[in-house]
Amino acid sequence: MIDILSDGRLFHLKTRHTSYVFFANPVGRLEHIYYGKRIEDVASILCRHGRQYPASFCPMRQDESSDQGPDILPQEYSGFNSGDMRIAAVAATGPDGACWTDPRFVSHRLTDTKRPLNGLPHAFGNAKGENLEITCRDAFTGLEIILLYSVFEECDTLTRSAIITNLSPAPIQLNRVMSGQLDVMGKQELEMVDFQGSWCRERTAERVPLRHGLQATGSTRGATGHVNTAATVLCEKTTTETQGEAFGFVLEYSGNHYEGIELTQFDMVRVQLGIHPDFFSWKLEPGASFETPEMAMTYSAEGFGLMSRNLHDFMRGHLIRSPWNGKRRPILINNWEATFFDFNTQKILDIARVAATIGIEMLVLDDGWFGHRDDDRTSLGDWFEFRSKIGDMKELADSIHALGMKFGLWFEPEMISEDSELYRAHPDWVLCVPNRPRCYGRTQLILDFSRPEVVQHLYDVMAGLIARAGIDYIKWDMNRNMSDIFSSPLPADQQGEVPHRYILGVYALHERLIQTFPNLLIEGCSGGGGRFDAGMLYYLPQIWCSDNTNAIDRLRIQAGTSMIYPVASMGAHISTQHTTARFIPFETRGNVAMAGTFGYELDLTKLTEEEKATAIRLNAAYHRYHDVISEGDYYRLTDAFRDNPVEAWCCTSKDQSQAVLTVVRRTHFGNVLNTPIFPVLGLDPKRHYRLVNDAVPSEKQQVFPGDLLANMGLWCQELGHNDCDSIVYFFEAID
Ligand code: GLA
């Protein structure tokens, strides 16, 4: 709900448990006032809200006596070089060469429906009237800035973005445009959580105290990257999974991103998310507009757990558009870790035949099926069959379909090998700086997706094959990051636009494919989880979480990922774990993979009879638990910031009728107590729950009250004592 008070100058955005308040002050600066636990009536807020006296070395405008000074004012969207010395939300160079911006409030508008962003991911489906547009102007530079706010009441989430329009008669250069900003006041000793990593170590949650100055994370890799995800969290020193304040911020964007947190000299905190200002500039012609990516933010007064559940609900309910959202995905077998490039039709069909007998529902043919690709040095861009290896794609797809399975295919649409027909035909289609040496990543170059003809070509080729062969799923990979960024058709003063234009091209291709094939299941990927972001989730419902498929390593990766992204979006497979050598029981590999979109990535023809029996059991369990795990509420029961000897999580259905508790023993130290106790959270304290045990008749199964399971917890006596043992408990309400 949005209340507008004080003659249209005080704005109160309310969700179920939160309030967000800001004010257009007498000189037209948008002052941020409050974000936190819900307040019913904020009308009195203005008579005492904190006016600060001007501080030394904080510039003031002399013509604005009532202004408390831009450098100490909490602001909704700050300008540049006009008095606020902190990180700016918008910085532009005007026609006169002045790099100076100063947004001032002009008007507001409430709208019934949320304004879509052109060619960019944006949340949808909030209630009527929950959208606020605040128009500001910088009359000197000639910029109009519309700040968009939308309220997603039931998941305590707000979205923000900005639209910048050039009202002047000459071009303006945008140098920095954030999606949103939050100035937090009155909090002591805040900490930040970010999600560090690398290939095979994605999204490791890291928590550090804020220090004075700017601490920024982000990516200038042209993509989200393995090193940081496009999200950040602010929390109190004492925040835990279940207690304390946590502010979660997520950018719905897949390109260069920036999460800046500045702790100021006066202990205020400014948070900004947006396109990374390095390698960004945008020439705004007169009358033209620039739309920023959207960011989402949530506030939890009950720790990281509620913050994550808010974001999961927001993404599942308002961001992921695929018709597969909310539905069980087919259990898949991907041949990559089974064969790498060494396969042919016979090998693929052998794997598929075993898959069909153990309840696997889709075969995904990974890298190596196209051009003449037998290693990673060739053929990217040639998206036609490698006939001597796999024959005709339709025939292969028909054979898989005849086994009762779906058929999926790997693509890396944005890439090109120099050894390819596409490169020989269009050497100018790559991103590269003329007369400069090029960098290669995995021996490949990047197609210039900022060019519409490149996007059109990829659409024609991919759509043609998907339609001709009857492809049910595609894995969209991206195996290197950007360097040598330059697009030959663009003039010199627009080269700073290339990274963002590239991402708009990627989104355009996704959009066209999903419009043409609405039921196509697409899985995102970038060398594992290098492009795991909320922007991608707007186009596809699941993303390969990491090339590290070692179930014990995955505990940390999946816990970090779950801080922000829903379990239903995380690709997780049982494999032979080529990236590490540790032995992990098949069952544990399955129990960990089940907390994601489940599948296999190993040579099924080499499974023992015992492993096959386990796979059949795991597949049945996945069917049984799927709705609870993927669509329910997710509770981390162990500290996501460290590797715990025993890890646990539980998922509870929204109607509180079922819960799944998973416990994994990472390592067993000598002389420690063996039986961990974990609570089962989210259950109805007044109902009773049977611990389902198929080995005994239901009347003999143990029954516990919901409050006992939540407050005392379950003694996990069945958990084995060896490293990497695991157990899954399933509870069903009986009343
Ligand atoms: C990336 C992906 C893998 C696999 C390979 C194929 O690394 O993350 O799953 O598809 O590419 O080259």
Short mmCIF file of N, CA and C in Angstrom, two decimals, residues 427-558:
data_model
loop_
_atom_site.label_atom_id
_atom_site.label_comp_id
_atom_site.label_asym_id
_atom_site.label_seq_id
_atom_site.Cartn_x
_atom_site.Cartn_y
_atom_site.Cartn_z
N PRO A 427 33.96 -12.08 -39.99
CA PRO A 427 35.03 -11.81 -39.01
C PRO A 427 34.79 -10.51 -38.25
N ASP A 428 33.99 -9.63 -38.81
CA ASP A 428 33.73 -8.33 -38.16
C ASP A 428 32.65 -8.43 -37.09
N TRP A 429 32.09 -9.60 -36.89
CA TRP A 429 31.02 -9.73 -35.89
C TRP A 429 31.55 -9.92 -34.46
N VAL A 430 32.86 -9.97 -34.29
CA VAL A 430 33.37 -10.20 -32.92
C VAL A 430 33.62 -8.87 -32.21
N LEU A 431 33.57 -8.93 -30.89
CA LEU A 431 33.99 -7.79 -30.09
C LEU A 431 35.50 -7.75 -30.12
N CYS A 432 36.09 -6.70 -30.66
CA CYS A 432 37.55 -6.56 -30.61
C CYS A 432 37.90 -5.12 -30.94
N VAL A 433 39.03 -4.68 -30.43
CA VAL A 433 39.46 -3.30 -30.68
C VAL A 433 40.37 -3.33 -31.90
N PRO A 434 40.01 -2.57 -32.94
CA PRO A 434 40.84 -2.60 -34.14
C PRO A 434 42.29 -2.21 -33.82
N ASN A 435 43.20 -2.86 -34.49
CA ASN A 435 44.64 -2.58 -34.35
C ASN A 435 45.18 -2.83 -32.95
N ARG A 436 44.52 -3.68 -32.20
CA ARG A 436 45.03 -4.06 -30.88
C ARG A 436 45.05 -5.59 -30.81
N PRO A 437 45.98 -6.16 -30.03
CA PRO A 437 45.95 -7.63 -29.87
C PRO A 437 44.69 -8.04 -29.11
N ARG A 438 44.23 -9.27 -29.35
CA ARG A 438 43.00 -9.74 -28.70
C ARG A 438 43.31 -10.71 -27.57
N CYS A 439 42.44 -10.75 -26.59
CA CYS A 439 42.50 -11.80 -25.56
C CYS A 439 41.54 -12.92 -25.96
N TYR A 440 41.95 -14.13 -25.69
CA TYR A 440 41.07 -15.28 -25.91
C TYR A 440 40.73 -15.88 -24.56
N GLY A 441 39.57 -16.45 -24.44
CA GLY A 441 39.21 -17.20 -23.24
C GLY A 441 38.74 -18.55 -23.74
N ARG A 442 39.32 -19.61 -23.27
CA ARG A 442 39.01 -20.96 -23.77
C ARG A 442 39.13 -20.99 -25.30
N THR A 443 40.07 -20.27 -25.82
CA THR A 443 40.34 -20.07 -27.26
C THR A 443 39.17 -19.46 -28.03
N GLN A 444 38.21 -18.84 -27.36
CA GLN A 444 37.07 -18.32 -28.10
C GLN A 444 36.96 -16.80 -28.01
N LEU A 445 36.22 -16.25 -28.95
CA LEU A 445 35.94 -14.81 -28.98
C LEU A 445 34.44 -14.61 -28.73
N ILE A 446 34.07 -13.35 -28.55
CA ILE A 446 32.68 -13.05 -28.21
C ILE A 446 32.02 -12.34 -29.38
N LEU A 447 30.81 -12.78 -29.70
CA LEU A 447 30.06 -12.12 -30.76
C LEU A 447 29.55 -10.77 -30.25
N ASP A 448 29.46 -9.83 -31.14
CA ASP A 448 29.01 -8.49 -30.76
C ASP A 448 27.47 -8.46 -30.72
N PHE A 449 26.95 -8.82 -29.56
CA PHE A 449 25.49 -8.87 -29.41
C PHE A 449 24.85 -7.48 -29.36
N SER A 450 25.67 -6.42 -29.41
CA SER A 450 25.04 -5.10 -29.49
C SER A 450 24.54 -4.83 -30.91
N ARG A 451 24.90 -5.71 -31.85
CA ARG A 451 24.46 -5.53 -33.25
C ARG A 451 23.21 -6.35 -33.51
N PRO A 452 22.13 -5.70 -33.93
CA PRO A 452 20.87 -6.42 -34.15
C PRO A 452 21.01 -7.55 -35.17
N GLU A 453 21.88 -7.38 -36.19
CA GLU A 453 21.98 -8.44 -37.20
C GLU A 453 22.61 -9.71 -36.63
N VAL A 454 23.45 -9.55 -35.60
CA VAL A 454 24.03 -10.73 -34.94
C VAL A 454 22.93 -11.47 -34.18
N VAL A 455 22.13 -10.72 -33.45
CA VAL A 455 21.04 -11.32 -32.68
C VAL A 455 20.06 -12.01 -33.63
N GLN A 456 19.78 -11.35 -34.74
CA GLN A 456 18.85 -11.92 -35.72
C GLN A 456 19.39 -13.25 -36.26
N HIS A 457 20.68 -13.28 -36.58
CA HIS A 457 21.28 -14.50 -37.11
C HIS A 457 21.15 -15.64 -36.09
N LEU A 458 21.50 -15.34 -34.85
CA LEU A 458 21.44 -16.39 -33.83
C LEU A 458 20.00 -16.89 -33.65
N TYR A 459 19.08 -15.96 -33.70
CA TYR A 459 17.67 -16.37 -33.57
C TYR A 459 17.30 -17.32 -34.71
N ASP A 460 17.64 -16.94 -35.93
CA ASP A 460 17.25 -17.76 -37.09
C ASP A 460 17.83 -19.17 -36.96
N VAL A 461 19.11 -19.24 -36.60
CA VAL A 461 19.77 -20.54 -36.55
C VAL A 461 19.23 -21.39 -35.40
N MET A 462 19.12 -20.78 -34.23
CA MET A 462 18.67 -21.56 -33.07
C MET A 462 17.20 -21.95 -33.21
N ALA A 463 16.37 -20.99 -33.59
CA ALA A 463 14.94 -21.29 -33.69
C ALA A 463 14.71 -22.36 -34.75
N GLY A 464 15.48 -22.26 -35.84
CA GLY A 464 15.33 -23.25 -36.91
C GLY A 464 15.60 -24.66 -36.40
N LEU A 465 16.69 -24.82 -35.66
CA LEU A 465 17.06 -26.15 -35.18
C LEU A 465 16.09 -26.63 -34.09
N ILE A 466 15.72 -25.74 -33.21
CA ILE A 466 14.80 -26.14 -32.12
C ILE A 466 13.48 -26.64 -32.72
N ALA A 467 12.99 -25.91 -33.74
CA ALA A 467 11.72 -26.31 -34.36
C ALA A 467 11.90 -27.59 -35.16
N ARG A 468 12.97 -27.66 -35.94
CA ARG A 468 13.17 -28.81 -36.84
C ARG A 468 13.34 -30.11 -36.04
N ALA A 469 14.13 -30.05 -34.98
CA ALA A 469 14.43 -31.30 -34.26
C ALA A 469 13.45 -31.56 -33.11
N GLY A 470 12.66 -30.58 -32.74
CA GLY A 470 11.73 -30.79 -31.63
C GLY A 470 12.46 -30.80 -30.29
N ILE A 471 13.23 -29.75 -30.05
CA ILE A 471 14.03 -29.65 -28.82
C ILE A 471 13.14 -29.17 -27.67
N ASP A 472 13.25 -29.82 -26.51
CA ASP A 472 12.39 -29.47 -25.37
C ASP A 472 13.07 -28.52 -24.39
N TYR A 473 14.40 -28.50 -24.42
CA TYR A 473 15.16 -27.77 -23.39
C TYR A 473 16.44 -27.28 -24.04
N ILE A 474 16.90 -26.11 -23.64
CA ILE A 474 18.26 -25.74 -24.03
C ILE A 474 19.04 -25.27 -22.81
N LYS A 475 20.33 -25.58 -22.85
CA LYS A 475 21.25 -25.07 -21.83
C LYS A 475 22.03 -23.95 -22.51
N TRP A 476 21.88 -22.75 -22.03
CA TRP A 476 22.48 -21.55 -22.64
C TRP A 476 23.74 -21.21 -21.86
N ASP A 477 24.88 -21.52 -22.45
CA ASP A 477 26.15 -21.37 -21.74
C ASP A 477 26.86 -20.09 -22.17
N MET A 478 27.88 -19.71 -21.43
CA MET A 478 28.70 -18.52 -21.76
C MET A 478 30.04 -18.72 -21.07
N ASN A 479 31.04 -19.17 -21.84
CA ASN A 479 32.25 -19.67 -21.20
C ASN A 479 33.46 -18.75 -21.21
N ARG A 480 33.23 -17.47 -21.36
CA ARG A 480 34.34 -16.55 -21.10
C ARG A 480 33.74 -15.17 -20.81
N ASN A 481 34.56 -14.32 -20.21
CA ASN A 481 34.11 -12.96 -19.92
C ASN A 481 34.71 -12.00 -20.94
N MET A 482 34.19 -10.79 -20.91
CA MET A 482 34.50 -9.82 -21.97
C MET A 482 35.82 -9.09 -21.77
N SER A 483 36.54 -8.99 -22.87
CA SER A 483 37.67 -8.06 -22.92
C SER A 483 37.65 -7.48 -24.33
N ASP A 484 38.51 -6.53 -24.60
CA ASP A 484 38.62 -5.94 -25.95
C ASP A 484 37.26 -5.44 -26.45
N ILE A 485 36.59 -4.71 -25.58
CA ILE A 485 35.23 -4.29 -25.90
C ILE A 485 35.25 -3.12 -26.88
N PHE A 486 34.67 -3.35 -28.01
CA PHE A 486 34.58 -2.31 -29.04
C PHE A 486 33.62 -2.84 -30.10
N SER A 487 32.71 -1.99 -30.51
CA SER A 487 31.74 -2.42 -31.53
C SER A 487 31.93 -1.54 -32.75
N SER A 488 32.32 -2.15 -33.87
CA SER A 488 32.72 -1.32 -35.01
C SER A 488 31.61 -0.42 -35.57
N PRO A 489 30.33 -0.79 -35.56
CA PRO A 489 29.35 0.14 -36.12
C PRO A 489 29.10 1.39 -35.26
N LEU A 490 29.49 1.36 -33.99
CA LEU A 490 29.16 2.50 -33.12
C LEU A 490 30.22 3.60 -33.23
N PRO A 491 29.81 4.87 -33.20
CA PRO A 491 30.80 5.96 -33.23
C PRO A 491 31.63 6.01 -31.96
N ALA A 492 32.73 6.75 -32.05
CA ALA A 492 33.70 6.79 -30.95
C ALA A 492 33.06 7.21 -29.63
N ASP A 493 32.16 8.19 -29.67
CA ASP A 493 31.62 8.70 -28.40
C ASP A 493 30.51 7.81 -27.84
N GLN A 494 30.28 6.65 -28.47
CA GLN A 494 29.28 5.73 -27.91
C GLN A 494 29.87 4.37 -27.53
N GLN A 495 31.18 4.25 -27.56
CA GLN A 495 31.78 2.95 -27.24
C GLN A 495 31.52 2.53 -25.80
N GLY A 496 31.31 3.50 -24.91
CA GLY A 496 30.99 3.17 -23.52
C GLY A 496 29.63 2.53 -23.35
N GLU A 497 28.87 2.47 -24.42
CA GLU A 497 27.53 1.87 -24.36
C GLU A 497 27.55 0.37 -24.66
N VAL A 498 28.71 -0.10 -25.17
CA VAL A 498 28.71 -1.46 -25.72
C VAL A 498 28.34 -2.54 -24.68
N PRO A 499 28.92 -2.52 -23.46
CA PRO A 499 28.56 -3.62 -22.54
C PRO A 499 27.05 -3.69 -22.25
N HIS A 500 26.42 -2.54 -22.08
CA HIS A 500 24.98 -2.57 -21.80
C HIS A 500 24.18 -2.94 -23.06
N ARG A 501 24.59 -2.40 -24.20
CA ARG A 501 23.90 -2.78 -25.44
C ARG A 501 24.04 -4.28 -25.70
N TYR A 502 25.18 -4.83 -25.33
CA TYR A 502 25.40 -6.28 -25.49
C TYR A 502 24.35 -7.06 -24.70
N ILE A 503 24.18 -6.66 -23.44
CA ILE A 503 23.22 -7.38 -22.60
C ILE A 503 21.79 -7.19 -23.12
N LEU A 504 21.50 -6.01 -23.64
CA LEU A 504 20.17 -5.82 -24.23
C LEU A 504 19.99 -6.78 -25.41
N GLY A 505 21.07 -7.02 -26.15
CA GLY A 505 21.00 -7.98 -27.26
C GLY A 505 20.77 -9.40 -26.77
N VAL A 506 21.45 -9.76 -25.67
CA VAL A 506 21.25 -11.10 -25.09
C VAL A 506 19.79 -11.25 -24.65
N TYR A 507 19.29 -10.22 -23.98
CA TYR A 507 17.89 -10.28 -23.53
C TYR A 507 16.93 -10.35 -24.73
N ALA A 508 17.28 -9.62 -25.81
CA ALA A 508 16.40 -9.62 -26.98
C ALA A 508 16.30 -11.03 -27.58
N LEU A 509 17.44 -11.73 -27.61
CA LEU A 509 17.40 -13.09 -28.18
C LEU A 509 16.59 -14.01 -27.27
N HIS A 510 16.80 -13.88 -25.96
CA HIS A 510 15.98 -14.68 -25.03
C HIS A 510 14.50 -14.41 -25.27
N GLU A 511 14.17 -13.13 -25.36
CA GLU A 511 12.75 -12.76 -25.49
C GLU A 511 12.15 -13.37 -26.75
N ARG A 512 12.89 -13.28 -27.85
CA ARG A 512 12.34 -13.81 -29.10
C ARG A 512 12.18 -15.33 -29.00
N LEU A 513 13.14 -16.00 -28.38
CA LEU A 513 13.02 -17.46 -28.28
C LEU A 513 11.85 -17.87 -27.40
N ILE A 514 11.67 -17.16 -26.29
CA ILE A 514 10.57 -17.60 -25.41
C ILE A 514 9.21 -17.19 -25.97
N GLN A 515 9.20 -16.13 -26.80
CA GLN A 515 7.92 -15.80 -27.46
C GLN A 515 7.59 -16.88 -28.49
N THR A 516 8.62 -17.36 -29.21
CA THR A 516 8.37 -18.37 -30.25
C THR A 516 8.11 -19.75 -29.63
N PHE A 517 8.84 -20.06 -28.55
CA PHE A 517 8.73 -21.40 -27.94
C PHE A 517 8.38 -21.23 -26.46
N PRO A 518 7.14 -20.89 -26.15
CA PRO A 518 6.83 -20.55 -24.75
C PRO A 518 7.09 -21.70 -23.78
N ASN A 519 7.00 -22.93 -24.25
CA ASN A 519 7.18 -24.05 -23.31
C ASN A 519 8.60 -24.58 -23.27
N LEU A 520 9.48 -23.97 -24.07
CA LEU A 520 10.88 -24.41 -24.06
C LEU A 520 11.45 -24.17 -22.67
N LEU A 521 12.05 -25.21 -22.10
CA LEU A 521 12.69 -25.06 -20.78
C LEU A 521 14.14 -24.63 -21.04
N ILE A 522 14.52 -23.48 -20.51
CA ILE A 522 15.89 -22.98 -20.72
C ILE A 522 16.62 -22.97 -19.39
N GLU A 523 17.83 -23.51 -19.40
CA GLU A 523 18.68 -23.45 -18.20
C GLU A 523 19.85 -22.52 -18.51
N GLY A 524 20.05 -21.54 -17.68
CA GLY A 524 21.18 -20.63 -17.85
C GLY A 524 22.45 -21.29 -17.34
N CYS A 525 23.60 -20.82 -17.83
CA CYS A 525 24.87 -21.38 -17.41
C CYS A 525 25.96 -20.44 -17.86
N SER A 526 27.05 -20.39 -17.11
CA SER A 526 28.23 -19.68 -17.58
C SER A 526 29.41 -20.30 -16.87
N GLY A 527 29.99 -21.32 -17.48
CA GLY A 527 31.07 -22.06 -16.81
C GLY A 527 30.61 -22.42 -15.42
N GLY A 528 29.44 -23.04 -15.32
CA GLY A 528 28.80 -23.24 -14.02
C GLY A 528 27.95 -22.04 -13.70
N GLY A 529 28.21 -21.40 -12.54
CA GLY A 529 27.29 -20.36 -12.05
C GLY A 529 27.76 -18.95 -12.28
N GLY A 530 28.45 -18.70 -13.41
CA GLY A 530 28.99 -17.36 -13.66
C GLY A 530 27.97 -16.35 -14.13
N ARG A 531 26.76 -16.81 -14.40
CA ARG A 531 25.73 -15.84 -14.74
C ARG A 531 24.44 -16.19 -14.00
N PHE A 532 24.64 -16.40 -12.70
CA PHE A 532 23.48 -16.70 -11.84
C PHE A 532 23.01 -15.35 -11.33
N ASP A 533 21.92 -14.84 -11.90
CA ASP A 533 21.45 -13.53 -11.46
C ASP A 533 19.95 -13.42 -11.68
N ALA A 534 19.36 -12.42 -11.02
CA ALA A 534 17.91 -12.27 -11.08
C ALA A 534 17.45 -11.78 -12.44
N GLY A 535 18.35 -11.14 -13.22
CA GLY A 535 17.98 -10.73 -14.57
C GLY A 535 17.70 -11.94 -15.43
N MET A 536 18.59 -12.92 -15.36
CA MET A 536 18.40 -14.14 -16.14
C MET A 536 17.11 -14.85 -15.75
N LEU A 537 16.79 -14.80 -14.46
CA LEU A 537 15.60 -15.54 -14.01
C LEU A 537 14.31 -14.98 -14.61
N TYR A 538 14.37 -13.79 -15.14
CA TYR A 538 13.20 -13.24 -15.83
C TYR A 538 12.93 -14.00 -17.13
N TYR A 539 14.00 -14.57 -17.71
CA TYR A 539 13.86 -15.25 -19.00
C TYR A 539 13.86 -16.76 -18.86
N LEU A 540 14.44 -17.28 -17.80
CA LEU A 540 14.54 -18.73 -17.67
C LEU A 540 14.40 -19.10 -16.19
N PRO A 541 13.87 -20.29 -15.92
CA PRO A 541 13.54 -20.60 -14.53
C PRO A 541 14.66 -21.27 -13.73
N GLN A 542 15.76 -21.68 -14.39
CA GLN A 542 16.79 -22.38 -13.64
C GLN A 542 18.17 -22.09 -14.22
N ILE A 543 19.18 -22.15 -13.36
CA ILE A 543 20.54 -21.82 -13.77
C ILE A 543 21.49 -22.85 -13.16
N TRP A 544 22.43 -23.31 -13.97
CA TRP A 544 23.41 -24.29 -13.49
C TRP A 544 24.25 -23.60 -12.41
N CYS A 545 24.23 -24.18 -11.22
CA CYS A 545 24.73 -23.48 -10.05
C CYS A 545 26.25 -23.41 -10.02
N SER A 546 26.91 -24.47 -10.47
CA SER A 546 28.37 -24.50 -10.46
C SER A 546 28.86 -25.71 -11.23
N ASP A 547 30.03 -25.59 -11.85
CA ASP A 547 30.65 -26.78 -12.44
C ASP A 547 31.22 -27.67 -11.36
N ASN A 548 31.28 -27.18 -10.16
CA ASN A 548 31.70 -28.02 -9.04
C ASN A 548 30.49 -28.83 -8.59
N THR A 549 30.49 -30.11 -8.95
CA THR A 549 29.35 -30.96 -8.60
C THR A 549 29.68 -31.86 -7.42
N ASN A 550 30.80 -31.57 -6.77
CA ASN A 550 31.12 -32.33 -5.56
C ASN A 550 30.10 -31.94 -4.48
N ALA A 551 29.39 -32.93 -3.98
CA ALA A 551 28.25 -32.63 -3.10
C ALA A 551 28.67 -31.89 -1.83
N ILE A 552 29.87 -32.15 -1.34
CA ILE A 552 30.30 -31.46 -0.11
C ILE A 552 30.66 -30.01 -0.42
N ASP A 553 31.36 -29.79 -1.52
CA ASP A 553 31.63 -28.40 -1.92
C ASP A 553 30.32 -27.66 -2.22
N ARG A 554 29.38 -28.39 -2.80
CA ARG A 554 28.10 -27.78 -3.15
C ARG A 554 27.34 -27.27 -1.92
N LEU A 555 27.62 -27.85 -0.74
CA LEU A 555 26.89 -27.40 0.46
C LEU A 555 27.11 -25.90 0.64
N ARG A 556 28.37 -25.50 0.50
CA ARG A 556 28.68 -24.08 0.70
C ARG A 556 28.11 -23.23 -0.45
N ILE A 557 28.27 -23.74 -1.67
CA ILE A 557 27.81 -22.97 -2.84
C ILE A 557 26.29 -22.82 -2.80
N GLN A 558 25.60 -23.91 -2.48
CA GLN A 558 24.13 -23.85 -2.49
C GLN A 558 23.61 -23.04 -1.30
#
